[in-house]
CSV table of C-alpha atoms and ligand atoms in Angstrom, one decimal:
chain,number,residue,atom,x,y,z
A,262,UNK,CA,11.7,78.1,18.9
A,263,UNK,CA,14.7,76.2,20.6
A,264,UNK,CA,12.6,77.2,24.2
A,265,UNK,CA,9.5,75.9,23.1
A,266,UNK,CA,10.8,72.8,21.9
A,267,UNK,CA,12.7,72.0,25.1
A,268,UNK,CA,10.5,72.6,27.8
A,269,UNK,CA,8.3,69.7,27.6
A,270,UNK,CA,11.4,67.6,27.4
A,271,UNK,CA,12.5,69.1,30.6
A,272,UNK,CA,8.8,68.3,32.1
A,273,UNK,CA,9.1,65.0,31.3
A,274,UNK,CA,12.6,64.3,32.1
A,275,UNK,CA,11.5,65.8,35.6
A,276,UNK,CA,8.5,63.7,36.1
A,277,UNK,CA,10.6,60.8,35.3
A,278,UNK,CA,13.0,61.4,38.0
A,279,UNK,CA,10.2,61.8,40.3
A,280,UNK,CA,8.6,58.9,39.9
A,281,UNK,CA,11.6,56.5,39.4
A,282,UNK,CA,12.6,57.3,42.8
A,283,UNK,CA,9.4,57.1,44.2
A,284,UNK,CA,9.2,53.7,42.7
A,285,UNK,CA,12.6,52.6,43.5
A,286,UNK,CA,12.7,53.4,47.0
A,287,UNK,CA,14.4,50.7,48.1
A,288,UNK,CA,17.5,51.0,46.3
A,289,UNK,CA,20.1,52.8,47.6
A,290,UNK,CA,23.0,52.4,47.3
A,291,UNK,CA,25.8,50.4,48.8
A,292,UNK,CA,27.5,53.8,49.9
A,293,UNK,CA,24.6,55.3,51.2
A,294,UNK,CA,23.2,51.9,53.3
A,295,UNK,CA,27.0,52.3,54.9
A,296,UNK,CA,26.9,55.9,55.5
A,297,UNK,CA,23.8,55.4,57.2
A,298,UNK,CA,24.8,52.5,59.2
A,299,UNK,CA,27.8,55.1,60.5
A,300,UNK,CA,25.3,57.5,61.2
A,301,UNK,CA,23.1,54.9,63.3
A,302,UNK,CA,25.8,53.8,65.3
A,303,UNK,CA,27.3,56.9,66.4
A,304,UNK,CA,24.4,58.6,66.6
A,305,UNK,CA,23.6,56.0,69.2
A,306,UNK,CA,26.5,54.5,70.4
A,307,UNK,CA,26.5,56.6,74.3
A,308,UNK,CA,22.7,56.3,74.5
A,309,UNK,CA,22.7,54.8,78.2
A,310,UNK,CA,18.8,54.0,78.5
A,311,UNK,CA,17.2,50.9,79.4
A,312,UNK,CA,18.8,48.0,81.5
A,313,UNK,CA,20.1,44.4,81.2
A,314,UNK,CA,17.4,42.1,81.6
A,315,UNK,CA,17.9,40.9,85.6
A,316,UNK,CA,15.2,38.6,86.0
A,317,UNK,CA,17.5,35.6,84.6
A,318,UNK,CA,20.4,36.3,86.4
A,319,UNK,CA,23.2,35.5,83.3
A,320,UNK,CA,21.9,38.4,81.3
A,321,UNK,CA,22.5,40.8,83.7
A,322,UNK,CA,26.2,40.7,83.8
A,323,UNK,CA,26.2,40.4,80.1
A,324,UNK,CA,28.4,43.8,78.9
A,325,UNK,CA,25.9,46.5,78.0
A,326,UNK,CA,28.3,48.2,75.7
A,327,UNK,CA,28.1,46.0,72.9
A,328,UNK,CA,26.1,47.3,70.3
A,329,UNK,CA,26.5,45.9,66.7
A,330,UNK,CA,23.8,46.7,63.8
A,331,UNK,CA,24.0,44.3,60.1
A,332,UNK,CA,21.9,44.7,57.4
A,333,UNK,CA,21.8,41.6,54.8
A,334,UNK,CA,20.2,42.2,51.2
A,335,UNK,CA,18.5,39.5,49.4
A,336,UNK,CA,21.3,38.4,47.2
A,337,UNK,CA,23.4,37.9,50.7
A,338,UNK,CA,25.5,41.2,50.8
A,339,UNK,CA,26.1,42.2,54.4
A,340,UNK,CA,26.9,45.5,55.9
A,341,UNK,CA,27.6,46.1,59.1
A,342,UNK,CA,29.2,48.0,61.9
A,343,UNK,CA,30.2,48.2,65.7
A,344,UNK,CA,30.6,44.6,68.1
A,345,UNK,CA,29.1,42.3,65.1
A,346,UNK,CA,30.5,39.3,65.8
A,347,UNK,CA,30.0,39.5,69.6
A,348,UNK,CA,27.4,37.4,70.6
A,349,UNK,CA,24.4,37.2,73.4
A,350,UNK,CA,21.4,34.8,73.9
A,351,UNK,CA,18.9,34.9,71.4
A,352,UNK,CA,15.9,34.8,73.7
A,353,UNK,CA,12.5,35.5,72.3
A,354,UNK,CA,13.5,35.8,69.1
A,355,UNK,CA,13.9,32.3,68.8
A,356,UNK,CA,10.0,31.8,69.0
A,357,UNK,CA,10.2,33.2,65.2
A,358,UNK,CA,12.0,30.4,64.2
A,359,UNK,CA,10.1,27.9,66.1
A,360,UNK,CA,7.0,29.0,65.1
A,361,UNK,CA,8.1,28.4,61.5
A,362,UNK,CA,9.2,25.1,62.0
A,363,UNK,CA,5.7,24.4,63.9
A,364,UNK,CA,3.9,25.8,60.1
A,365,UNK,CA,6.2,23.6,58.1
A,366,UNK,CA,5.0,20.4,60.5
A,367,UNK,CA,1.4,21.4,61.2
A,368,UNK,CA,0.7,24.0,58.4
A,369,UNK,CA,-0.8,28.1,58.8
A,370,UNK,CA,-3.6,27.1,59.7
A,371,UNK,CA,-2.8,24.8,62.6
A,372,UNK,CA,-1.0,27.9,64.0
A,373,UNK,CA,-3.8,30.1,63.3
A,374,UNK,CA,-6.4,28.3,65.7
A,375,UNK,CA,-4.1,26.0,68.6
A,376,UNK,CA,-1.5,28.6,69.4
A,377,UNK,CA,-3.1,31.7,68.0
A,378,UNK,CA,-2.5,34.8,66.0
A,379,UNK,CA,-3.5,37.9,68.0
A,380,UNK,CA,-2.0,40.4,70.3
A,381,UNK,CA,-2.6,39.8,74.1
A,382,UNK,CA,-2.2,43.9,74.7
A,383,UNK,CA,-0.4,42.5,77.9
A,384,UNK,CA,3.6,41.5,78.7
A,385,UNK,CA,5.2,38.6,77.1
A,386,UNK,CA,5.2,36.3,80.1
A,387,UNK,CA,2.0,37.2,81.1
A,388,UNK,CA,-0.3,34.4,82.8
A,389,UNK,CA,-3.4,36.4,82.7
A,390,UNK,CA,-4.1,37.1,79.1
A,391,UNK,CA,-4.4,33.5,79.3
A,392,UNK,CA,-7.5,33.7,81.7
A,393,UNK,CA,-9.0,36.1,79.8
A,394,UNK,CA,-8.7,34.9,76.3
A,395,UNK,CA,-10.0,30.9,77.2
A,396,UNK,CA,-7.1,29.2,77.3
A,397,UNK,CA,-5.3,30.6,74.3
A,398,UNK,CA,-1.8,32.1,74.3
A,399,UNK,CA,-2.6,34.7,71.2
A,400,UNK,CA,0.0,33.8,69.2
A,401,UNK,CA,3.7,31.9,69.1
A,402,UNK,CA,5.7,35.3,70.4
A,403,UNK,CA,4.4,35.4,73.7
A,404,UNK,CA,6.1,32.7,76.3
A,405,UNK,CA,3.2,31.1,76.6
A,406,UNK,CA,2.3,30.7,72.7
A,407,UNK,CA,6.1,30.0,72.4
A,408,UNK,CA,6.2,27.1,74.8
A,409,UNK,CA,3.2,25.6,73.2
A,410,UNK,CA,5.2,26.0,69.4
A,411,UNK,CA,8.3,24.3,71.4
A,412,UNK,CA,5.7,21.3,72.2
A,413,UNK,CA,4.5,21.0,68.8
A,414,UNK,CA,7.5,20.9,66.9
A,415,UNK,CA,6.8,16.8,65.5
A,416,UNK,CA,9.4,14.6,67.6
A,417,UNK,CA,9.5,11.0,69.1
A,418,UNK,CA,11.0,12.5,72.2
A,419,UNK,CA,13.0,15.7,73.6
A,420,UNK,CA,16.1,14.9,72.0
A,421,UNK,CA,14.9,14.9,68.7
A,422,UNK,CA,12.6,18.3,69.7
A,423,UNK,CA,16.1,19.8,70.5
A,424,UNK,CA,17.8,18.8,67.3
A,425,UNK,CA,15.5,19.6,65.6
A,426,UNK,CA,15.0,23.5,66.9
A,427,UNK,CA,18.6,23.7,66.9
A,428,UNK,CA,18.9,22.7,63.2
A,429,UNK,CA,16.1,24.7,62.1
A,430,UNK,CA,18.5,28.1,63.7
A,431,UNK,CA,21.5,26.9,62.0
A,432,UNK,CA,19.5,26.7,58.7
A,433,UNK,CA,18.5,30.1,59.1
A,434,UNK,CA,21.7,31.4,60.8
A,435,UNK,CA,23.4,29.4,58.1
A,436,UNK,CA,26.1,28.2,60.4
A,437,UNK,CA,26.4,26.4,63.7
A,438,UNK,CA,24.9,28.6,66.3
A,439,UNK,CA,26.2,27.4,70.1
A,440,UNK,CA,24.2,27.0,73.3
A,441,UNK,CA,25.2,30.0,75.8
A,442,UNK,CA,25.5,27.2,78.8
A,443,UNK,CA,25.2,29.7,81.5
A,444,UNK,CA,22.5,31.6,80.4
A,445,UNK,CA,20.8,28.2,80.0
A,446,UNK,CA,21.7,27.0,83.3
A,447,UNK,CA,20.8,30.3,85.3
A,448,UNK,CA,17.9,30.3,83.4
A,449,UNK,CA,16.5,26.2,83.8
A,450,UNK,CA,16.4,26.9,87.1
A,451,UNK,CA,14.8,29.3,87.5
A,452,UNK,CA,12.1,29.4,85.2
A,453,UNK,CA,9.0,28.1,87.4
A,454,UNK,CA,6.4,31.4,85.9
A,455,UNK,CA,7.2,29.5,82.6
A,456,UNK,CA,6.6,26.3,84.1
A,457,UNK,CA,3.4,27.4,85.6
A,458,UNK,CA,2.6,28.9,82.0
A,459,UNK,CA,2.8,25.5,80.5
A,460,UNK,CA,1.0,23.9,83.1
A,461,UNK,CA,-1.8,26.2,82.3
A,462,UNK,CA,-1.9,25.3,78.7
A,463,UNK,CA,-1.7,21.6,79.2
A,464,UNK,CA,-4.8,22.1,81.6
A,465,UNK,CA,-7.1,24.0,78.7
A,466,UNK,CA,-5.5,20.8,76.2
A,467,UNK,CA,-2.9,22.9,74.4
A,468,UNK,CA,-0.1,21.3,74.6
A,469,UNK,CA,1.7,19.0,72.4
A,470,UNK,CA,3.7,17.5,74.5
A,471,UNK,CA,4.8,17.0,78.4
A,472,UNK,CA,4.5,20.4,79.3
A,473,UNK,CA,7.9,20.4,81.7
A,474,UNK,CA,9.4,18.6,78.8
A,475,UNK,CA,8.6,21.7,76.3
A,476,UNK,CA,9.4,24.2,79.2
A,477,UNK,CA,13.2,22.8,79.3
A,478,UNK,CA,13.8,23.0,75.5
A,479,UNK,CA,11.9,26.1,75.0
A,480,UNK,CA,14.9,27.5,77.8
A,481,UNK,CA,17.6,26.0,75.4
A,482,UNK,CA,16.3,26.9,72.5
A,483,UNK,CA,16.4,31.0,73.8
A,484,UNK,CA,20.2,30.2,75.0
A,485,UNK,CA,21.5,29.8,71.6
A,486,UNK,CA,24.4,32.5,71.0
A,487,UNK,CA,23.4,34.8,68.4
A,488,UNK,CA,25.5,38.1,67.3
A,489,UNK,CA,23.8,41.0,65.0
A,490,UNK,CA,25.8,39.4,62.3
A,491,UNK,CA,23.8,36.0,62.4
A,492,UNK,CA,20.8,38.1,63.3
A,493,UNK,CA,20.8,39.6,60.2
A,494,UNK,CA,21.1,36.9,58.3
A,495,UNK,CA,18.1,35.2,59.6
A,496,UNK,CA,15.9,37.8,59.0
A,497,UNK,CA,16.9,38.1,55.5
A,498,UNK,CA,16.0,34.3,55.0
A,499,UNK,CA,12.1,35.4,55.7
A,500,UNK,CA,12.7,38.6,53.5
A,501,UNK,CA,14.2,36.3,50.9
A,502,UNK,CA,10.8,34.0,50.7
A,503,UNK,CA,12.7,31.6,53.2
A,504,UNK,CA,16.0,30.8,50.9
A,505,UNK,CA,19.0,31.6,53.0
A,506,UNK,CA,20.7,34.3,50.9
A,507,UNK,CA,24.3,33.3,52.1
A,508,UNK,CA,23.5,29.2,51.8
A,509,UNK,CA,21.0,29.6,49.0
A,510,UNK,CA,19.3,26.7,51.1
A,511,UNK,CA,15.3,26.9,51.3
A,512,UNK,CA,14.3,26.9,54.9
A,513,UNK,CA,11.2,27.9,54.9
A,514,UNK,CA,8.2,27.6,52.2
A,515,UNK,CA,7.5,30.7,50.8
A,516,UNK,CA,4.0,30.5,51.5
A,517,UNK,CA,4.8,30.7,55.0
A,518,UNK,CA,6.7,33.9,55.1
A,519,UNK,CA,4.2,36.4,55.1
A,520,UNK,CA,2.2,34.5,57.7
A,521,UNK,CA,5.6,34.3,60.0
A,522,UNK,CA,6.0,38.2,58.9
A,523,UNK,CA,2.0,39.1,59.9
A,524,UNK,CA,3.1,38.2,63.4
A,525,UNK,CA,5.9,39.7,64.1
A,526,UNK,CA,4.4,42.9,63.1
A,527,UNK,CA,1.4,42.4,65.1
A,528,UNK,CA,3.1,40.5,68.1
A,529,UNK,CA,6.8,41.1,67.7
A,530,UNK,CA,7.6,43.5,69.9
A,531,UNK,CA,4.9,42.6,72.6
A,532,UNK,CA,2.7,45.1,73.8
A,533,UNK,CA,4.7,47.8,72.2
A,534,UNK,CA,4.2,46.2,68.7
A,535,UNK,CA,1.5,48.7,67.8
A,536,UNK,CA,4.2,51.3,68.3
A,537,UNK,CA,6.3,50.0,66.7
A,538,UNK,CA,4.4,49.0,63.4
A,539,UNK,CA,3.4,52.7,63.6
A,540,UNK,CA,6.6,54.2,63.6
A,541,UNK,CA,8.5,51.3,60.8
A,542,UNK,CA,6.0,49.7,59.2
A,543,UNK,CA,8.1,46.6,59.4
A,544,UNK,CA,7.9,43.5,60.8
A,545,UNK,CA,10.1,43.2,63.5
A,546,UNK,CA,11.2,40.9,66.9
A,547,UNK,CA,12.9,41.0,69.8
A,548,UNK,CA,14.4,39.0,73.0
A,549,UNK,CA,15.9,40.2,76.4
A,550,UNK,CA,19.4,39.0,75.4
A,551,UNK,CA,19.3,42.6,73.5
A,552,UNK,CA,18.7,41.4,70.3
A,553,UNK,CA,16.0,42.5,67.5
A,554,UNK,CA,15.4,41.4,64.4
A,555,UNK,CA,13.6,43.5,61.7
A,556,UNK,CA,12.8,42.2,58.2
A,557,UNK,CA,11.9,44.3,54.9
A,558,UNK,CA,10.3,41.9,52.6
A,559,UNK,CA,12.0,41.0,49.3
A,560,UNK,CA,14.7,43.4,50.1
A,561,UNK,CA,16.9,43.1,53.4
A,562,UNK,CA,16.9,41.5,57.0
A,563,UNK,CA,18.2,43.6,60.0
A,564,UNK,CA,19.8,42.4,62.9
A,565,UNK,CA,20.7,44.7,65.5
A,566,UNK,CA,22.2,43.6,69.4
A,567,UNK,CA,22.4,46.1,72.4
A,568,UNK,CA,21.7,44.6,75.6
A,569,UNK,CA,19.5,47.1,77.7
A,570,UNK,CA,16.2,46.9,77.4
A,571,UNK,CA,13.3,49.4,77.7
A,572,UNK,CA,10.4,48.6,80.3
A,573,UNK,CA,8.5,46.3,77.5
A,574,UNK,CA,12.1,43.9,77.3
A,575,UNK,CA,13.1,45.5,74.0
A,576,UNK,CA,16.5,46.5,73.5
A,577,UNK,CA,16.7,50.3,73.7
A,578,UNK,CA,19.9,51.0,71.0
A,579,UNK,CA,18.5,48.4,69.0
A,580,UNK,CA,15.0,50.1,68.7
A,581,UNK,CA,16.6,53.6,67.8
A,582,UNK,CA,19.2,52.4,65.1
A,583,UNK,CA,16.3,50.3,63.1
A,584,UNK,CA,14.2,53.3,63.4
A,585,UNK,CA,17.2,55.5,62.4
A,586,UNK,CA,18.2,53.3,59.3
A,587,UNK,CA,14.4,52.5,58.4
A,588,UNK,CA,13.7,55.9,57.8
A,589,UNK,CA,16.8,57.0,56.2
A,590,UNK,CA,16.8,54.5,54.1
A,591,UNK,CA,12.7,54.9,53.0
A,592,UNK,CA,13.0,51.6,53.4
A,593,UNK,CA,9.1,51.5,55.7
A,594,UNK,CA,7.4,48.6,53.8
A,595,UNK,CA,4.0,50.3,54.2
A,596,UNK,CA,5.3,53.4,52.1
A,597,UNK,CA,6.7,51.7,49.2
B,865,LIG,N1,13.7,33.0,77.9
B,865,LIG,C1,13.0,34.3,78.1
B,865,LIG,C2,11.8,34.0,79.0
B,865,LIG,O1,11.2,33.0,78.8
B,865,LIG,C3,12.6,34.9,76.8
B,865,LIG,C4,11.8,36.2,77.1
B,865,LIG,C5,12.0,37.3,76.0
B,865,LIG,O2,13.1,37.3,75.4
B,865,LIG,N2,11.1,38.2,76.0
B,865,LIG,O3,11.4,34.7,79.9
């Protein structure tokens, strides 16, 4: 009788249990997001593949040991271990934050059909998947789509284009970031294939401003110092709807967030973004500095810096310890 009477309790207690942590995937909890953390960072902590970026001449020299990996939550609780406060330039994964300040100015749709939203299937500096696609640079996270954001952010002149980028960071970063000045210098002069790229551009009527002008604060704006710890924190201002979890400030609309998110996970890590979408389901970006950012929506930003970089320019650690932390986590947005 007692049997009887129990066992569809049991059933439904089990089915319960199933389903609530089906449905609440994303929260684990604070011991478990640490233990994993742990895990990433020894696990791959002596990986030695990949390379310093050479081609600007500061990052090469930059110490490829450092690897630091922060997660941020949406009500701003950090976690975090390894070199997290050591800093590198936050190259291309500025254009993310450029890009939004180009939607706040000119709206979605502005972005959508000047710059672009598609994946050129070719490498980030590329000057032919401008040929072949009319003129167009695809999207904002390519250097050619990121040059032409730089040139539409709204300014009276390139002073105001500068303070403005760089205020735009700090608001994400929620502190003042600082401009790397080596990197920038090494890197102002010698940037003529960017040069060239904007040239292009202004020739098919692209551009918003001087092209040379946007060339030489598109340079300073991917010299800002950035360590995983700020890193983090800027991607969990586009998880968190575009409120800053640590400021509370808003910098970003809310309606803009997903759009920003839609192309990072189809452009974000350049021609390996299909990959990577495949393997995380998250939207993600990186820069040569060493840098990515990945972002789960509504729940947590990752920032992760390791300077050597696979053959595509993303950093190598970086790519395994999201990967590592994604998965352990179940924290893949497309299987929620
Ligand atoms: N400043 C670098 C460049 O223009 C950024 C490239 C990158 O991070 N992929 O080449």
């Amino acid at each position: 009788m007692q049997k009887s009477n129990s066992t569809p309790f049991v059933m439904l207690l089990l089915i319960s249990i199933l389903f609530s942590s089906t449905l609440f995937a994303y929260e684990a909890s604070p011991t478990q997001i640490n233990k994993v953390l742990k895990e990433a960072y020894n696990k791959y902590k002596g990986d030695v593949g990949g390379k310093n970026a050479d081609y600007i001449k500061a990052l090469a020299i930059v110490d490829p040991n450092i690897f630091g990996i922060t997660l941020v939550d949406k009500n701003g609780k950090i976690y975090e271990i390894g070199n997290t406060k050591k800093e590198v330039s936050i190259q291309s994964i500025s254009k993310v934050f450029t890009a939004s300040l180009v939607m706040q100015d000119h709206g979605d749709k502005f972005v959508q059909s000047k710059i672009g939203v598609n994946a050129t299937g070719a490498a980030f500096n590329s000057i032919i998947a401008i040929e072949l696609h009319k003129g167009s640079a695809s999207n904002p996270f390519v250097n050619a789509g990121a040059i032409q954001s730089t040139s539409w952010v709204s300014a009276k002149n390139s002073k105001i284009r500068w303070n403005r980028i760089k205020h735009n960071m700090d608001n994400f970063a929620a502190r003042k970031l600082k401009l790397n000045e080596d990197v920038y210098t090494s890197e102002v002069n010698d940037n003529k294939r960017n040069q060239a790229i904007s040239k292009i551009l202004d020739a098919y009527g692209r551009m918003g401003s001087d092209p040379l002008e946007a060339t030489t604060v598109y340079t300073k704006q991917c010299s800002i110092n950035v360590s995983s710890h700020d890193l983090a924190i800027m991607a969990s201002t586009l998880a968190n709807h575009g409120i800053n979890p640590i400021s509370k400030k808003k910098v970003i609309e809310s309606t803009y967030t997903p759009k920003i998110m839609a192309i990072m996970a189809t452009a974000g890590l350049y021609d390996n973004a299909g990959d990577w979408l495949y393997d995380t389901g998250a939207p993600a970006k990186s820069g040569v500095g060493g840098g990515i950012i990945a972002v789960i929506p509504g729940e947590f930003g990752i920032g992760v810096v390791s300077p050597p970089l696979d053959t595509y320019g993303n950093s190598v650690r970086a790519q395994l310890a999201i990967k590592y932390i994604i998965k352990k986590l179940n924290l893949n947005p497309l299987a929620q």
